[in-house]
PDB file of C-alpha atoms in Angstrom:
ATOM      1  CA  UNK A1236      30.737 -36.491 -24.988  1.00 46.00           C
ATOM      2  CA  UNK A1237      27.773 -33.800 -25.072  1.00 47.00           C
ATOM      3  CA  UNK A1238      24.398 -34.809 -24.638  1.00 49.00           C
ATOM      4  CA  UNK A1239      22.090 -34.953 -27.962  1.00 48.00           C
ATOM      5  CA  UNK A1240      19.578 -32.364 -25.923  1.00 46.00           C
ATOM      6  CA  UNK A1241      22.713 -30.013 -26.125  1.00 43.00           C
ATOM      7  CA  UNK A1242      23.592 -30.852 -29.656  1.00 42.00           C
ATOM      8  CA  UNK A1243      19.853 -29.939 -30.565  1.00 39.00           C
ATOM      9  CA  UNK A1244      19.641 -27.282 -28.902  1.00 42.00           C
ATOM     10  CA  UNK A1245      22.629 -25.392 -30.594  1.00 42.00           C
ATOM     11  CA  UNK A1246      21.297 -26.369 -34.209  1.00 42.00           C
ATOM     12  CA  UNK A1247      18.501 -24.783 -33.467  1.00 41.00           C
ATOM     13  CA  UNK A1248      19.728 -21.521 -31.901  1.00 41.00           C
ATOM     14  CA  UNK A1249      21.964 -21.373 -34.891  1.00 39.00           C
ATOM     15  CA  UNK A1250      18.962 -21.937 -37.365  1.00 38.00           C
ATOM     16  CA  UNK A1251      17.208 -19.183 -35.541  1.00 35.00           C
ATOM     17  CA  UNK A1252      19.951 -16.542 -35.601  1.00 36.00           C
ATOM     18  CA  UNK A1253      20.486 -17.523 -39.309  1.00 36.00           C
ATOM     19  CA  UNK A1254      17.014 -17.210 -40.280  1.00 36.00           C
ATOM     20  CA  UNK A1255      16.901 -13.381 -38.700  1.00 38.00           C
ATOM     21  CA  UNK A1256      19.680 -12.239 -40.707  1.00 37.00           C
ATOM     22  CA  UNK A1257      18.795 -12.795 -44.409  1.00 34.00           C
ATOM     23  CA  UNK A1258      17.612  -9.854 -46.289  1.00 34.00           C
ATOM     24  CA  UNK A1259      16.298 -11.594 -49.556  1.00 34.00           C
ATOM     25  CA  UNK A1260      13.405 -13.835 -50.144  1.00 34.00           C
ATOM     26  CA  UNK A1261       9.756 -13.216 -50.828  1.00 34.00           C
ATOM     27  CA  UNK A1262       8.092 -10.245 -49.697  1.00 33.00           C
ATOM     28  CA  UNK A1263       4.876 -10.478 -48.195  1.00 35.00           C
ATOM     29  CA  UNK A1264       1.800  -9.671 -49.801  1.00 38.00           C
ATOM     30  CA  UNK A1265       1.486  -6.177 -50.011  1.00 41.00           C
ATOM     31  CA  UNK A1266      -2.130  -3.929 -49.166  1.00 43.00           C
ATOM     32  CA  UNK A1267      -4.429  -3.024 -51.464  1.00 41.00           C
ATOM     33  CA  UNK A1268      -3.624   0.965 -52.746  1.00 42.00           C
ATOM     34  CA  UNK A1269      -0.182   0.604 -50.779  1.00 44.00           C
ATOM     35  CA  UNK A1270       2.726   1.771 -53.227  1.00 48.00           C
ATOM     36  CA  UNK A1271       3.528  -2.078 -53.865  1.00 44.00           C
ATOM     37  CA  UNK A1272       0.684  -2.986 -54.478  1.00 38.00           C
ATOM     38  CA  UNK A1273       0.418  -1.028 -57.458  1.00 38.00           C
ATOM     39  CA  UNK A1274       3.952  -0.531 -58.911  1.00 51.00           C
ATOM     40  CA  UNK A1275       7.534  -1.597 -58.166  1.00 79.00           C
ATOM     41  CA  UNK A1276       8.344   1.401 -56.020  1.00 86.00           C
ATOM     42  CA  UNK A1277      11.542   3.419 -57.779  1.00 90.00           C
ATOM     43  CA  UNK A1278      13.261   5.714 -55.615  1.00 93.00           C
ATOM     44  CA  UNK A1279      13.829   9.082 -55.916  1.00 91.00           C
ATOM     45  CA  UNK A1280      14.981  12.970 -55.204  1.00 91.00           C
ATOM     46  CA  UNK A1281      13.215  13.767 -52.384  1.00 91.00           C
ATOM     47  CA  UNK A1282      12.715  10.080 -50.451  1.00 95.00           C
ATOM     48  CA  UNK A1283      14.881   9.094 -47.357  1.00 95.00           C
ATOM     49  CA  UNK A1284      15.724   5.777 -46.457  1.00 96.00           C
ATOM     50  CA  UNK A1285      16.984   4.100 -43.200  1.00 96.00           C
ATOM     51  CA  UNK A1286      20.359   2.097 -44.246  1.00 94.00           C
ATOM     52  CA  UNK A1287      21.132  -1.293 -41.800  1.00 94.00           C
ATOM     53  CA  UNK A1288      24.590  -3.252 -42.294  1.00 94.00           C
ATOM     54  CA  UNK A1289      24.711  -6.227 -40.483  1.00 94.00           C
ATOM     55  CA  UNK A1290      27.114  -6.431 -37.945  1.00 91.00           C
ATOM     56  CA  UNK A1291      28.052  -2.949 -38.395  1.00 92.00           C
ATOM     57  CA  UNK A1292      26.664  -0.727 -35.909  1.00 91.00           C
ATOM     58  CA  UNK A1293      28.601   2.172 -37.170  1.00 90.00           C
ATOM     59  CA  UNK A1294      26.696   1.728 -40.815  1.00 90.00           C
ATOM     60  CA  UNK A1295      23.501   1.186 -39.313  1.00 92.00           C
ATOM     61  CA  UNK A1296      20.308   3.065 -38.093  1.00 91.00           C
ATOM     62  CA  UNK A1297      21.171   6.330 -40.119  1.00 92.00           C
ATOM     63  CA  UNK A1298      18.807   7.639 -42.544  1.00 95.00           C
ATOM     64  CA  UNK A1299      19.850   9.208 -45.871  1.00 95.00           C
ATOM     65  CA  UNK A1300      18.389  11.520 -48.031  1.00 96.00           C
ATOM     66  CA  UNK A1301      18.380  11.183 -52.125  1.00 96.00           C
ATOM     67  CA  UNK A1302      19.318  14.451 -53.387  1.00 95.00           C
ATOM     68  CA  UNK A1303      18.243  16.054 -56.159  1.00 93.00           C
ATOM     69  CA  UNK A1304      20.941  14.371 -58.555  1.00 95.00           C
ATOM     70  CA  UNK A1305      19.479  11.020 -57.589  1.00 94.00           C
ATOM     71  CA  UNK A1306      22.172  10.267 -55.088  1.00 96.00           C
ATOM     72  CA  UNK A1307      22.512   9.363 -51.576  1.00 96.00           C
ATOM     73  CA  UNK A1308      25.924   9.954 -49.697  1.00 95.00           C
ATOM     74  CA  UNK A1309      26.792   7.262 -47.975  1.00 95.00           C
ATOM     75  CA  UNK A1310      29.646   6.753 -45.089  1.00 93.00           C
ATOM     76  CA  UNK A1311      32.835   5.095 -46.586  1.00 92.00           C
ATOM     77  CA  UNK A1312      31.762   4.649 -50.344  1.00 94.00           C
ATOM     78  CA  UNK A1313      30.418   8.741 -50.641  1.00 93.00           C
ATOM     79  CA  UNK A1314      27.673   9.169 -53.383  1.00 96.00           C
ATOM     80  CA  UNK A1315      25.735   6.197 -54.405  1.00 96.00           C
ATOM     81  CA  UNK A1316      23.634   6.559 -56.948  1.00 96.00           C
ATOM     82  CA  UNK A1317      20.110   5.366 -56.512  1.00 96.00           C
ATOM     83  CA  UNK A1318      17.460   7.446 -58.434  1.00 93.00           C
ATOM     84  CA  UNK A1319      15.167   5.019 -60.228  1.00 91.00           C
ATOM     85  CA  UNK A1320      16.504   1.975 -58.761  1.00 94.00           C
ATOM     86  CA  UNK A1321      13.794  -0.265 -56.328  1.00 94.00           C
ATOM     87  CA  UNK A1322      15.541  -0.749 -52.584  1.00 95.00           C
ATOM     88  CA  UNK A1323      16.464  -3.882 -53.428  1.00 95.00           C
ATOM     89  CA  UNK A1324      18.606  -2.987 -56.511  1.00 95.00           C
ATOM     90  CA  UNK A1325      19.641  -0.297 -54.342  1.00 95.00           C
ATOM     91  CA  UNK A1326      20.365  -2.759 -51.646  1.00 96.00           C
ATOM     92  CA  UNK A1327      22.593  -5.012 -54.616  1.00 95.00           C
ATOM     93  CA  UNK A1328      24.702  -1.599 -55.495  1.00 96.00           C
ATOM     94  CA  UNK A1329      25.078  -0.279 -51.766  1.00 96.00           C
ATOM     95  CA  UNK A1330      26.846  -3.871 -50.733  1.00 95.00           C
ATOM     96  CA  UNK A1331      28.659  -3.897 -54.274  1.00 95.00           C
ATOM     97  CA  UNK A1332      30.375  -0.583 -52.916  1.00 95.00           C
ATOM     98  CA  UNK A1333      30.781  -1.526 -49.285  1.00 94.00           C
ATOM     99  CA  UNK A1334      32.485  -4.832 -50.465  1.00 94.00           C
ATOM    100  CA  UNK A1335      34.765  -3.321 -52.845  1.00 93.00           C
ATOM    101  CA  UNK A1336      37.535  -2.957 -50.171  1.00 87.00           C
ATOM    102  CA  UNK A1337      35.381  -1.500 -47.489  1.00 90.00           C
ATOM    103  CA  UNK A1338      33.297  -4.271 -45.366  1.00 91.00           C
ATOM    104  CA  UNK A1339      33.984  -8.379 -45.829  1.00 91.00           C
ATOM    105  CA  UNK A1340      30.728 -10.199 -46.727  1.00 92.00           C
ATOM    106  CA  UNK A1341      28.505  -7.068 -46.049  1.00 93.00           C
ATOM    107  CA  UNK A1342      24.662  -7.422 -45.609  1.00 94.00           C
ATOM    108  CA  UNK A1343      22.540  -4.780 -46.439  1.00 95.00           C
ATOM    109  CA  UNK A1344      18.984  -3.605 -46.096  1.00 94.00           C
ATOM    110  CA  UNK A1345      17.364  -0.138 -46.725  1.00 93.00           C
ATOM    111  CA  UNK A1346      13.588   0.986 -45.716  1.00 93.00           C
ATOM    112  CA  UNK A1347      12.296   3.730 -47.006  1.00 93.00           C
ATOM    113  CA  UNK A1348      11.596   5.827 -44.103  1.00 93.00           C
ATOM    114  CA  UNK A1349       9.624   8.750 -45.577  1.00 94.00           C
ATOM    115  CA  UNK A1350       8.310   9.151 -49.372  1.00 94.00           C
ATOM    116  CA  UNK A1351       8.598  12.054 -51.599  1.00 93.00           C
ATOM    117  CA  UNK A1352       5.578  14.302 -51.428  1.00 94.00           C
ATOM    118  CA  UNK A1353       2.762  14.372 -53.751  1.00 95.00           C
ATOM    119  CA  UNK A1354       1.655  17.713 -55.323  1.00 95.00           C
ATOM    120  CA  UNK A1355      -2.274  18.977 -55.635  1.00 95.00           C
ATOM    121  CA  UNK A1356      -3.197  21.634 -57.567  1.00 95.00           C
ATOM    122  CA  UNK A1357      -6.564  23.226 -59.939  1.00 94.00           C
ATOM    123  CA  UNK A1358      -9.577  23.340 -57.999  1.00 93.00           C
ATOM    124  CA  UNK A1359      -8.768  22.546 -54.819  1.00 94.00           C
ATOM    125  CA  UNK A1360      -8.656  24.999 -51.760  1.00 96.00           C
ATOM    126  CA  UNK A1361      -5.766  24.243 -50.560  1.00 96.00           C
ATOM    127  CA  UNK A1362      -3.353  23.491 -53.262  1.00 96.00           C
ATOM    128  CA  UNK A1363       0.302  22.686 -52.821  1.00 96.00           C
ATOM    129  CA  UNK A1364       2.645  19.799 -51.743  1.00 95.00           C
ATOM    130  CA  UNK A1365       2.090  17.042 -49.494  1.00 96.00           C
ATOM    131  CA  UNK A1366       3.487  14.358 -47.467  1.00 94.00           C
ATOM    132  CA  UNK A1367       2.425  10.806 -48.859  1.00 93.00           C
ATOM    133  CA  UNK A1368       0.752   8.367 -46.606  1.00 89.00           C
ATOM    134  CA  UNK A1369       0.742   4.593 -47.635  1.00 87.00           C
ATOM    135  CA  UNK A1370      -2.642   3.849 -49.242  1.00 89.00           C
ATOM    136  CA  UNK A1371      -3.393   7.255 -50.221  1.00 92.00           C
ATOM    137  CA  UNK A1372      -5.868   7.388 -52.986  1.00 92.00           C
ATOM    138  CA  UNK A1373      -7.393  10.330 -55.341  1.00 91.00           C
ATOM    139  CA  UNK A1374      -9.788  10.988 -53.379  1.00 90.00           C
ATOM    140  CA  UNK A1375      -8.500  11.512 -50.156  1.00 92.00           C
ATOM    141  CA  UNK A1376      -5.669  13.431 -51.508  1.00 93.00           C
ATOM    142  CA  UNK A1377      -8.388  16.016 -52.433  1.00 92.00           C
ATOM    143  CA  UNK A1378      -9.459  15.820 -48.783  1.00 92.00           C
ATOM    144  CA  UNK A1379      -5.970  16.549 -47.718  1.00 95.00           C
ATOM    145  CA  UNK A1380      -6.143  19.514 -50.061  1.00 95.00           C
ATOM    146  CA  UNK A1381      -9.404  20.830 -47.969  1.00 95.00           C
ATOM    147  CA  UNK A1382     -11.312  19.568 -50.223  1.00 92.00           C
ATOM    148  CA  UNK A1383     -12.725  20.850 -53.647  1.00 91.00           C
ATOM    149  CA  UNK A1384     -13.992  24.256 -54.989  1.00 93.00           C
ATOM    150  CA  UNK A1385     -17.462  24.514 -56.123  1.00 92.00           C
ATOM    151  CA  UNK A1386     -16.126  24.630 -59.751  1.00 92.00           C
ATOM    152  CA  UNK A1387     -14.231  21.284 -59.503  1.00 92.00           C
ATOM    153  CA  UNK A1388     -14.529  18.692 -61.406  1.00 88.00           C
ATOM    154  CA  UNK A1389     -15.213  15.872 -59.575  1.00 85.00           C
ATOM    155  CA  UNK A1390     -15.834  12.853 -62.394  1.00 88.00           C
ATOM    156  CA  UNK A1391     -12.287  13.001 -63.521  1.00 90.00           C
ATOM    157  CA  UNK A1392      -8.659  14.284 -62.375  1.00 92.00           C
ATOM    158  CA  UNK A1393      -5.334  14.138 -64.257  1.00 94.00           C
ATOM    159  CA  UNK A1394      -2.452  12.695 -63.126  1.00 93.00           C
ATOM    160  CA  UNK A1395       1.415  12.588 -63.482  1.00 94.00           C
ATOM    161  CA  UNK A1396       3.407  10.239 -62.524  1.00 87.00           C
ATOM    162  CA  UNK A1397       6.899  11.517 -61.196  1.00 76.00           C
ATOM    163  CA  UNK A1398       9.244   9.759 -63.568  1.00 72.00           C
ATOM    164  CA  UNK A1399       6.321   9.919 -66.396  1.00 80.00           C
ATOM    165  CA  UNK A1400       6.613  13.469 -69.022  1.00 83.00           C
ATOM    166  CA  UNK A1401       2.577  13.939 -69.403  1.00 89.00           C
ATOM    167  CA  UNK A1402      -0.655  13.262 -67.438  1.00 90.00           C
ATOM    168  CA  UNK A1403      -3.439  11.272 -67.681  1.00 91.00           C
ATOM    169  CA  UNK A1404      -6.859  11.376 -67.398  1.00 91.00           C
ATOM    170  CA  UNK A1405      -8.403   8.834 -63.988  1.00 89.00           C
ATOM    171  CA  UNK A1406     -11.577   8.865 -62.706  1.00 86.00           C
ATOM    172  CA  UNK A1407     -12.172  10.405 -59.047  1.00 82.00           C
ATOM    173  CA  UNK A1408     -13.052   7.526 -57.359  1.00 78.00           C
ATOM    174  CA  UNK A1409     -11.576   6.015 -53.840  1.00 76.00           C
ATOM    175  CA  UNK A1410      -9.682   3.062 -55.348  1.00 83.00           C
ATOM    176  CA  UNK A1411      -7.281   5.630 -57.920  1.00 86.00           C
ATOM    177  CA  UNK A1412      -4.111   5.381 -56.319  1.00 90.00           C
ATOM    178  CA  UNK A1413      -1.867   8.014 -55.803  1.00 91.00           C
ATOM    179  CA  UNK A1414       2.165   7.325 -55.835  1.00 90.00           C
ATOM    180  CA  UNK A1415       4.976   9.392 -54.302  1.00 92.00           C
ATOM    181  CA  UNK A1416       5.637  12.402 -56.384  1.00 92.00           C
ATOM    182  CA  UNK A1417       2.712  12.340 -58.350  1.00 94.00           C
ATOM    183  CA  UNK A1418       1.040  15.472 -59.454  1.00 94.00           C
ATOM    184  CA  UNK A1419      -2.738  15.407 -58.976  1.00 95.00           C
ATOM    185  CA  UNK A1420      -4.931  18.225 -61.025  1.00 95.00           C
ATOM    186  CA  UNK A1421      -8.105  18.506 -60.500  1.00 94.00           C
ATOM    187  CA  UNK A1422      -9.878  20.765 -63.528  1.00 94.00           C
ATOM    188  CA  UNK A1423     -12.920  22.575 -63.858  1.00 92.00           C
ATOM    189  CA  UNK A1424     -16.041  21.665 -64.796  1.00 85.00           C
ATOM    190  CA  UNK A1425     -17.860  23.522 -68.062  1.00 79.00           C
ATOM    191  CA  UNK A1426     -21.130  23.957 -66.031  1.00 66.00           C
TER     192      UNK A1426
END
């Protein structure tokens, strides 16, 4: 008969190794100005993401790029589709695929390993595109840019969102966030 030390011991090496393998539940809180702090990220054309399969080393560690068409290809299951999905709808389609014939019981998780750049342009001087940095705000996207011209405005910018059509008016302050693929423009003053 085994010993109740041994008996405890196993429940809770098998709680432990559970408990490291889940990929759903609450997120923790995010920063303030990080991207989920202010929206529910969306991926897009341009972002990369790291792709980990539980138990399959072959699937895991690789990091994908989302091309242009909104797609990432993917070993096994080819072209996934996940432009405008958040990583953990993209997580729900990737192990919908893998478990259509390929994987039994997979478990997925994605990271996004490198956002798509943000673009800065008007009176700035050094417009162009950037890489985006977690917690990057208005202002210090202008100080990326090498900061502003002497005829910039610097009360008010416009910006557009990647997956929004027009811009918008925000004021230049250090708290305006900026999000992956946003365009920043930064006008001229009258005088």
């Amino acid at each position: 008969m085994r010993s109740k030390a041994w008996i405890v011991a196993t429940i809770m090496m098998s709680s432990v190794l559970t408990t490291g393998c889940t990929t759903s539940g609450p997120l923790p809180a995010a920063a303030p100005g990080s991207v989920a702090a202010t929206t529910t990220y969306r991926i897009g054309a341009g972002d990369k993401f790291r792709l980990n399969v539980f138990n399959e080393p072959a699937l895991s560690g690789q990091e994908y790029s989302v091309n242009t068409e909104g797609e990432a290809s993917l070993p096994l299951i080819g072209l996934v589709k996940v432009d405008g999905m958040t990583p953990r709808e993209a997580e729900a389609e990737i192990t919908k695929r893998y478990a259509a014939g390929f994987i039994n019981n997979p478990r997925v998780n994605i990271d996004i390993s490198q956002y798509r750049p943000f673009y800065i342009l008007g009176e700035v001087k050094q417009p162009g595109q950037y890489p985006f940095a977690t917690g990057l705000t208005v202002l210090s996207a202008g100080a990326i840019a090498q900061g502003y011209t002497y005829r910039a405005d610097q009360k008010r910018v416009f910006v557009r969102h990647g997956d929004k059509s027009s811009e918008e008016s925000v004021p230049l302050a250090e708290d305006t966030p900026v999000l992956p693929g946003d365009t920043i423009r930064i006008p001229e003053r009258f005088f």
